[in-house]
Coordinates of C-alpha atoms and ligand atoms in Angstrom, one line a residue:
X1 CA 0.0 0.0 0.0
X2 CA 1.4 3.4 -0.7
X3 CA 0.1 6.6 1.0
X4 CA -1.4 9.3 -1.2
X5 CA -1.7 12.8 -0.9
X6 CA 0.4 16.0 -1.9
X7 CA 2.4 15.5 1.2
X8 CA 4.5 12.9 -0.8
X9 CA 5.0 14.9 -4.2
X10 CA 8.3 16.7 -2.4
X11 CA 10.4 16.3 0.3
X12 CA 9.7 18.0 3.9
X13 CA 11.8 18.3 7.1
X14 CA 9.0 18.9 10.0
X15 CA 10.2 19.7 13.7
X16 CA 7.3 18.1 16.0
X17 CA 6.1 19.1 19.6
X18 CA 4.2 17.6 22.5
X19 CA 3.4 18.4 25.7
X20 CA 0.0 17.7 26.0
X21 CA -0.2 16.0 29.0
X22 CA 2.9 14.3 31.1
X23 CA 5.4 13.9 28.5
X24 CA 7.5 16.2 26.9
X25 CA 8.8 15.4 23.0
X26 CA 9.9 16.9 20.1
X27 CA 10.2 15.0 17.1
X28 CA 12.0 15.3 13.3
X29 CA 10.2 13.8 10.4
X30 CA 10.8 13.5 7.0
X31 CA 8.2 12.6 4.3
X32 CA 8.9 12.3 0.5
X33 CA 7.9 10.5 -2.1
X34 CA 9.8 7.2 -0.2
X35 CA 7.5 7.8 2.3
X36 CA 7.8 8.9 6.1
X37 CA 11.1 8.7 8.0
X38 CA 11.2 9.4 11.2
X39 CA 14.8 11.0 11.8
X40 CA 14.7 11.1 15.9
X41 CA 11.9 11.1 18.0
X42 CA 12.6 12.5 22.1
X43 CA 10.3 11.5 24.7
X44 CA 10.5 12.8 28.5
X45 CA 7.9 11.3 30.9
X46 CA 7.5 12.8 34.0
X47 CA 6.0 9.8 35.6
X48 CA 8.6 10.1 38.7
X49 CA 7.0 13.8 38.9
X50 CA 3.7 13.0 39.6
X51 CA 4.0 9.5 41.4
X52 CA 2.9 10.2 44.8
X53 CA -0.3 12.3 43.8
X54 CA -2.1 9.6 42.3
X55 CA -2.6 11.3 38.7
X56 CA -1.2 13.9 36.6
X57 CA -1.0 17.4 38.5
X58 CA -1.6 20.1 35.8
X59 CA 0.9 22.4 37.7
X60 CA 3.7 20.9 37.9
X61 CA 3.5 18.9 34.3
X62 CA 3.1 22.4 32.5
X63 CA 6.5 23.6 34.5
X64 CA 8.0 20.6 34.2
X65 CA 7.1 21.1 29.9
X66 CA 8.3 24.7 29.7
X67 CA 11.9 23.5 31.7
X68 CA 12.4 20.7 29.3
X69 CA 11.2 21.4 26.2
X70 CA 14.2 23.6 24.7
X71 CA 16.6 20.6 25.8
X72 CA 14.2 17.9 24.0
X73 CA 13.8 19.8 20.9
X74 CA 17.8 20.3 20.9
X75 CA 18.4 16.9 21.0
X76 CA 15.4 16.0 18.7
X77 CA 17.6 18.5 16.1
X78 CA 21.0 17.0 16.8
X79 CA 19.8 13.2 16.6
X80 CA 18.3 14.0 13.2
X81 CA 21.6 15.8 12.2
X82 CA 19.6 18.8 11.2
X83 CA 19.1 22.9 12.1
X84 CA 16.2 24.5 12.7
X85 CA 16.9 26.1 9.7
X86 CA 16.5 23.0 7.5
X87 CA 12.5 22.5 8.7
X88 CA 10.0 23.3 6.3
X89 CA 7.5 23.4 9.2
X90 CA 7.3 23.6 13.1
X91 CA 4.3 21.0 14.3
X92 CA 3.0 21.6 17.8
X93 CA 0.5 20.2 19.3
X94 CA -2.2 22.9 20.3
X95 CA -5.2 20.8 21.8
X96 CA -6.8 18.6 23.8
X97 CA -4.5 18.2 26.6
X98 CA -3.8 19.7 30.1
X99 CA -4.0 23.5 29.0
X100 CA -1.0 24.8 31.3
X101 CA 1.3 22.1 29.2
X102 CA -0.3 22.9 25.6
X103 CA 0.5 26.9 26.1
X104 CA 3.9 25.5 27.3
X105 CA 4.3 23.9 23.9
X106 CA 2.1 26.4 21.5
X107 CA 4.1 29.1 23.4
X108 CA 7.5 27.7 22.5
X109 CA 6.9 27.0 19.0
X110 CA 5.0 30.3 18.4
X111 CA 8.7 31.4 19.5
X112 CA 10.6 29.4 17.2
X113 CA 8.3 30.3 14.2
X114 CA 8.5 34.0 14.9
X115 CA 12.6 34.0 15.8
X116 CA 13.1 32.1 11.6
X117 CA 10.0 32.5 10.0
X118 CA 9.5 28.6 9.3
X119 CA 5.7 28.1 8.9
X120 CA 3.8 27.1 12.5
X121 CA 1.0 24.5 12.4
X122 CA -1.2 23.7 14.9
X123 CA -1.8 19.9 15.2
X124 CA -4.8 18.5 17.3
X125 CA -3.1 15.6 19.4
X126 CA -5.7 12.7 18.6
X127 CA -5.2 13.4 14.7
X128 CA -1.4 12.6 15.5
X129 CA -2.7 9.3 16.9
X130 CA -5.2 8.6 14.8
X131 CA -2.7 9.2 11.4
X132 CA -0.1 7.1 13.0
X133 CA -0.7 4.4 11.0
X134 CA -0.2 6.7 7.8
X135 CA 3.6 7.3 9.4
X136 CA 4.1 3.5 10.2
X137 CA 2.3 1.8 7.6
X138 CA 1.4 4.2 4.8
X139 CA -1.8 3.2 4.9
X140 CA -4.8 4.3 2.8
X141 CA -7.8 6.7 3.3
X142 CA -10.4 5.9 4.7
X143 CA -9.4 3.5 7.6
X144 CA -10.9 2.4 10.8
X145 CA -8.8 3.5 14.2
X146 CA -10.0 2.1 17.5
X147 CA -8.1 4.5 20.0
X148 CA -7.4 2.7 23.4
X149 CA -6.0 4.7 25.7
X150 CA -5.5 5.5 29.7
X151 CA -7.6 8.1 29.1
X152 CA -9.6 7.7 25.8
X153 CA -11.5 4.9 23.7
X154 CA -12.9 6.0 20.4
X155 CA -13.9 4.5 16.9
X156 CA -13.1 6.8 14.0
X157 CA -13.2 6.7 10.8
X158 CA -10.2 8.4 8.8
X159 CA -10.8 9.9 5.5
X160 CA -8.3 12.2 5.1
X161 CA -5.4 14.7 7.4
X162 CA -8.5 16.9 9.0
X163 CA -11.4 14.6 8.0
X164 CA -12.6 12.4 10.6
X165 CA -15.7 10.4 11.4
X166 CA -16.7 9.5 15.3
X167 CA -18.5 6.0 15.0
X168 CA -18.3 5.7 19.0
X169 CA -16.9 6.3 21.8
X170 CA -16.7 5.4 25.7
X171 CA -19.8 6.5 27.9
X172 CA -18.0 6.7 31.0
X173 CA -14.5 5.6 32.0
X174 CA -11.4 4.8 29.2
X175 CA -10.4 0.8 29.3
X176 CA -7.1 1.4 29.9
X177 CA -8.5 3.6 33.4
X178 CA -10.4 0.7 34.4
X179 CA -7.4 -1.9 33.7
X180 CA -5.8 0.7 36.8
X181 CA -8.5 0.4 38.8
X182 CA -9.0 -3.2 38.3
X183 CA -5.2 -3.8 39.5
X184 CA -6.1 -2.1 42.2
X185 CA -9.1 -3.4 43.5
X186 CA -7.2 -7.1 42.9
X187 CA -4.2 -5.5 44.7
X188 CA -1.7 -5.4 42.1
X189 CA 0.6 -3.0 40.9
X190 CA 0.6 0.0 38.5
X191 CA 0.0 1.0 35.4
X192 CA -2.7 -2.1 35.5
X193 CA -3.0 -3.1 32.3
X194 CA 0.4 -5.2 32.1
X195 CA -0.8 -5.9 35.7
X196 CA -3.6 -7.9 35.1
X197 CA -2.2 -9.2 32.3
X198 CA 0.4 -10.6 33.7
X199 CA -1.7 -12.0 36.5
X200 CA -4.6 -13.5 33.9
X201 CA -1.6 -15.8 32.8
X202 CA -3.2 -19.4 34.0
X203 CA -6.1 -18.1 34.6
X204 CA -9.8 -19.5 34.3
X205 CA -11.7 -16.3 32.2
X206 CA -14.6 -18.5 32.3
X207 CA -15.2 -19.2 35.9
X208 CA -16.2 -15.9 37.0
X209 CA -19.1 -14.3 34.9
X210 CA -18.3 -10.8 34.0
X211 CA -21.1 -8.4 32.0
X212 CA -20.4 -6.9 28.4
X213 CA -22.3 -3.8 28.9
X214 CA -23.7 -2.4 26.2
X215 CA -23.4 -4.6 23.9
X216 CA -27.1 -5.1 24.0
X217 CA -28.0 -1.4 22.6
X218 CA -26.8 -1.2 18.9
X219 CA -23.9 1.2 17.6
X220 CA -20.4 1.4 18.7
X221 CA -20.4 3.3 22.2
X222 CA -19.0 1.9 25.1
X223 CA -19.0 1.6 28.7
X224 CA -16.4 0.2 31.4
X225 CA -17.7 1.4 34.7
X226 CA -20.4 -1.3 35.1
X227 CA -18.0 -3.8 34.7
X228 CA -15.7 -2.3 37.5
X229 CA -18.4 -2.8 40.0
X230 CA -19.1 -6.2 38.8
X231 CA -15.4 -6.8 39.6
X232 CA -15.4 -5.4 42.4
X233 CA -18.6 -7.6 43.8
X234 CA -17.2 -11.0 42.5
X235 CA -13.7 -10.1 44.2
X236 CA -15.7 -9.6 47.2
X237 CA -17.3 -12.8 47.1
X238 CA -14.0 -14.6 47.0
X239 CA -12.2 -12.7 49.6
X240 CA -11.0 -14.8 52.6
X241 CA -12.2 -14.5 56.0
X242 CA -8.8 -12.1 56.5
X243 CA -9.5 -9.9 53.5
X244 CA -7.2 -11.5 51.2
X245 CA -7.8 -12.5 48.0
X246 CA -6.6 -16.4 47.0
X247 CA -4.0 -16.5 44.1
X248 CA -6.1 -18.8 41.8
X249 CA -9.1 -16.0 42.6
X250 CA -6.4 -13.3 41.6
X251 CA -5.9 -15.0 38.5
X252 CA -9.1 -15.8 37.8
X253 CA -10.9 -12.8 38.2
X254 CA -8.0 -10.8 36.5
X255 CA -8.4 -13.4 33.5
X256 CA -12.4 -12.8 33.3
X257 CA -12.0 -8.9 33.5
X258 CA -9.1 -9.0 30.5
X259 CA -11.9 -11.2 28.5
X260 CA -14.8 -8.7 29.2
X261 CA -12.8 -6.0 28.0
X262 CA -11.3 -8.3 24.7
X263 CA -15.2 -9.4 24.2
X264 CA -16.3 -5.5 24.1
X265 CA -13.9 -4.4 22.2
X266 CA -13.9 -7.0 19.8
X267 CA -17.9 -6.9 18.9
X268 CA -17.9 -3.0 19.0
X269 CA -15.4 -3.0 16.5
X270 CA -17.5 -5.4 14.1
X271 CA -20.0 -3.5 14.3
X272 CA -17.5 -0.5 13.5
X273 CA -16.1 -2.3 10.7
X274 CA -19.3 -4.4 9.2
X275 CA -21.5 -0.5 8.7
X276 CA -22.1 0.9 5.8
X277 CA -18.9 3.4 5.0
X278 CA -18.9 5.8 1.7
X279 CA -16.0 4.0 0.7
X280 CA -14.2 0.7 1.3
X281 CA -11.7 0.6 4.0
X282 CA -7.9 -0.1 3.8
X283 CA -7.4 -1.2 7.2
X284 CA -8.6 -1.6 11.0
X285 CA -5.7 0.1 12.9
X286 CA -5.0 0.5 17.0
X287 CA -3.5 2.9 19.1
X288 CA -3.3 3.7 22.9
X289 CA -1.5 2.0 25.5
X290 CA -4.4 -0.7 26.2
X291 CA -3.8 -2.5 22.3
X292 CA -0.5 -3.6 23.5
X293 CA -2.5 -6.5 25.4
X294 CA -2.1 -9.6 23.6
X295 CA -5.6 -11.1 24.1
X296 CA -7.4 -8.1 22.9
X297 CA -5.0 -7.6 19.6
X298 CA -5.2 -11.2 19.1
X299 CA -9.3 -11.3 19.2
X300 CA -9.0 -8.1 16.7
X301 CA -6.5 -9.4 14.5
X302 CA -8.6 -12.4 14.4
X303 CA -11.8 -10.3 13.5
X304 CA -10.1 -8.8 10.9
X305 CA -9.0 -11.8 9.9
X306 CA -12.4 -12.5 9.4
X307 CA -13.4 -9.7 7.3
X308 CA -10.4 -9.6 5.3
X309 CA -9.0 -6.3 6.7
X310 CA -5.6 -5.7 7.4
X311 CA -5.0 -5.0 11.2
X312 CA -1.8 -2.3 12.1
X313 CA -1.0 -2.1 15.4
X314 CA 1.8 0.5 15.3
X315 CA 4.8 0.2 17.9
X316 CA 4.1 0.6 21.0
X317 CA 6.4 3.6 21.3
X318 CA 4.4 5.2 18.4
X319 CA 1.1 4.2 19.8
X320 CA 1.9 6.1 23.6
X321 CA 2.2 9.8 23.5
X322 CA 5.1 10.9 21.5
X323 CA 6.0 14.1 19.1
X324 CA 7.0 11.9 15.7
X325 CA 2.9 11.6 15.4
X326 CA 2.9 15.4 15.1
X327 CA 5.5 16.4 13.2
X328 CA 3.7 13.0 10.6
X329 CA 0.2 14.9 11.1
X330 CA 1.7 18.6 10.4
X331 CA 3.4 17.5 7.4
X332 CA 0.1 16.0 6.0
X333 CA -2.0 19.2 7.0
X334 CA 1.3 21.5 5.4
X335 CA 0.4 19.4 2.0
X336 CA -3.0 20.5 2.4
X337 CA -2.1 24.1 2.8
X338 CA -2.7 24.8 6.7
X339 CA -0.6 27.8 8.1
X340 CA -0.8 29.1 11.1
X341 CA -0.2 31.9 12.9
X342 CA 1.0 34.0 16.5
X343 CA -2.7 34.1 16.8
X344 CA -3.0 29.7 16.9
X345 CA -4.7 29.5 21.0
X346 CA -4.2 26.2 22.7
X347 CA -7.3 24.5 23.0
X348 CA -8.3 22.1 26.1
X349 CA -11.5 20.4 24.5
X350 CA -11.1 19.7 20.7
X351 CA -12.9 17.4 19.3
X352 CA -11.6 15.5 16.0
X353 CA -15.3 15.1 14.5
X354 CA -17.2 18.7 15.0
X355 CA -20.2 16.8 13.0
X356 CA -21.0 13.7 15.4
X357 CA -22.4 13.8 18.6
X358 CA -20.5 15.0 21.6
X359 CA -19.3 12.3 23.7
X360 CA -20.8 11.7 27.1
X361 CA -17.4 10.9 28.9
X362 CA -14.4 10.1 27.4
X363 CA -12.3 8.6 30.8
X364 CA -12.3 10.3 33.6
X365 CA -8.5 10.1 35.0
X366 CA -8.1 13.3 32.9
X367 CA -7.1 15.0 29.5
X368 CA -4.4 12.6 28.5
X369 CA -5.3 10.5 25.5
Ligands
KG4_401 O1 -1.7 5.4 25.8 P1 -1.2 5.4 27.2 O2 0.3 5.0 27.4 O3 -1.4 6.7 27.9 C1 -2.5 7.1 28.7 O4 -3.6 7.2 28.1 O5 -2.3 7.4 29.9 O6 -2.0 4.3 27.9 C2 -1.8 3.9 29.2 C3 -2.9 2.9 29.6 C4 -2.8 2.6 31.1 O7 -4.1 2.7 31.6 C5 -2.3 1.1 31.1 O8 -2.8 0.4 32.2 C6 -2.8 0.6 29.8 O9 -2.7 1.7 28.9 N1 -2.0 -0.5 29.3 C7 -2.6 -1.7 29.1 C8 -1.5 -2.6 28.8 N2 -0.3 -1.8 28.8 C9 -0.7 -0.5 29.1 N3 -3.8 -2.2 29.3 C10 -4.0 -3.5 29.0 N4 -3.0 -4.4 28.7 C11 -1.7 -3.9 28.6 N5 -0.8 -4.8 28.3
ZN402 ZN1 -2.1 10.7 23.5

């Protein structure tokens, strides 16, 4: 498959930055008609920063962003072997995100652009994950992305750099948020996901019944909370007289929640794939933290299987935060002609698709997606 679009008819050198939420990137990225390279890609997470609050504390995260992001950009410039000078375009993310670290970032390249006069364009941080697989994979318009995140899970449809189509989206919390609290409630460790994961390893997934919720209401929404409390009632009925929970119920119980989530996933995004669509798709494609579990990317590359549609799940690395998927998504929006301007604001709410619905909850652990 080869990716089409102006973008490709000449060479461009784009710097990329992110500080949307808790990490800080910049990124080089060079697209041509070969395709996309990406010539370095800098990522500092500031986990260690916020470890004993419990989340991400917008405060400190957009200091944290305006200390670092000179250095990351510096050595985002020197790992490609390139100046400033030789960008066609600087790439920053301006929206959704923690507000404090997107001025942070729209401040600094506002800077950049003014100091050389290289063109500045504003990038919406979902459109760098949801055009990741354009970057990895060249893939064709229109695909399907299922975005699985900490603190997002959403169906789109991609037809183009700033056309995109909301099929669905989570009603309350994100899966990879109730993964967290999951490990938690079992009394594992953090971030969950790889938690219970590792845990469901041996596991019954049968043993304990677990709902799907919603999967008895048509369309591709979704909903996680329900399925918390469910967990959190069946732990309790295992629990030993002392409050502790049994290995084998550990592992069972992780093993049924994993498969609840797989089983939601997995119909939603049939139902995501099998409706009608103006034109056909290329490819079913993940992103997020949560599709680097190997029972749900198994049970979607199996659907896809099924339906003859080629499943990308980009590198992990390019699937988390990280700046290469802006500088990708500026250089597609540059071939379409977007400039910006000192007048680009950062935006804290921006939704990808203006024309669908709004979405009811889209996790609640915070802004990161
Ligand atoms: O995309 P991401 O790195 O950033 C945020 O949205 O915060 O996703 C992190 C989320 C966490 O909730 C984590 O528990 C989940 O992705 N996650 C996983 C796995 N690895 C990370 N969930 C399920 N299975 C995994 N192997
Ligand atoms: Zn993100």
């Amino acid at each position: 498959m080869t990716a089409t679009g102006t973008i490709l008819q000449r060479s461009l050198t784009v710097l990329g930055i992110e500080s949307s939420c808790d990490d800080t990137a910049a990124a080089v990225v060079r697209t041509g008609p070969d395709g996309a390279q990406i010539l370095s890609s800098v990522v500092q997470g500031q986990t260690t920063l916020h470890a004993t609050f419990g989340g991400v504390v917008p405060e400190i995260a957009a200091r944290a962003h305006a200390e670092r992001l000179d250095y990351c950009i510096e050595q985002a410039l020197e790992t490609a072997a390139v100046t400033l000078r030789d960008c066609d375009a600087i790439a920053v993310t301006a929206g959704p995100g923690l507000i404090g670290g997107v001025v942070s970032g729209v401040m600094c390249a506002k800077g950049l652009s003014a100091a050389t006069g290289i063109p500045l364009i504003g990038v919406n941080h979902l459109a760098g994950h949801a055009l990741t697989p354009r970057l990895t994979d060249a893939v064709d318009y229109p695909y399907l992305m299922l975005l699985v995140s900490g603190g997002h899970c959403q169906f789109l449809r991609v037809d183009g750099p700033d056309q995109f189509h909301r099929l669905g989206g989570t009603i309350d919390d994100a899966p990879g948020e109730a993964f967290d609290k999951t490990a938690r409630l079992l009394g594992l460790g953090q971030p969950g996901g790889p938690a219970i994961e590792g845990a469901a390893q041996g596991g019954d997934a049968k043993r304990i019944a677990l709902p799907r919720p919603l999967l008895d209401r048509p369309g591709c929404d979704l909903s996680f909370s329900g399925l918390k409390t469910a967990l959190l009632r069946a732990r309790d009925a295992v629990l030993t007289p002392d409050g502790t929970l049994a290995h084998k119920d550990q592992s069972d119980l992780a093993a049924a929640f994993q498969l609840a989530v797989s089983d939601i996933l997995t119909e939603k995004s049939r139902r995501a794939i099998v409706q009608d669509h103006p034109s056909p798709l290329s490819a079913f494609a993940v992103a997020g933290g949560v599709a680097a579990n190997k029972t749900i990317r198994a049970s979607l590359e199996t659907l896809c299987a099924d339906h003859n549609l080629p499943f990308l799940a980009p590198p992990l690395a390019l699937c988390t935060d990280n700046a290469a998927m802006i500088a990708y998504a500026g250089a597609e929006l540059f071939g379409t002609g977007q400039r910006d301007d000192m007048t680009l604001s950062a935006w804290p709410r921006w939704p990808l698709d203006t024309k669908s619905a709004p979405m009811i909850g889209s996790g609640k652990k915070g802004a990161k997606a």
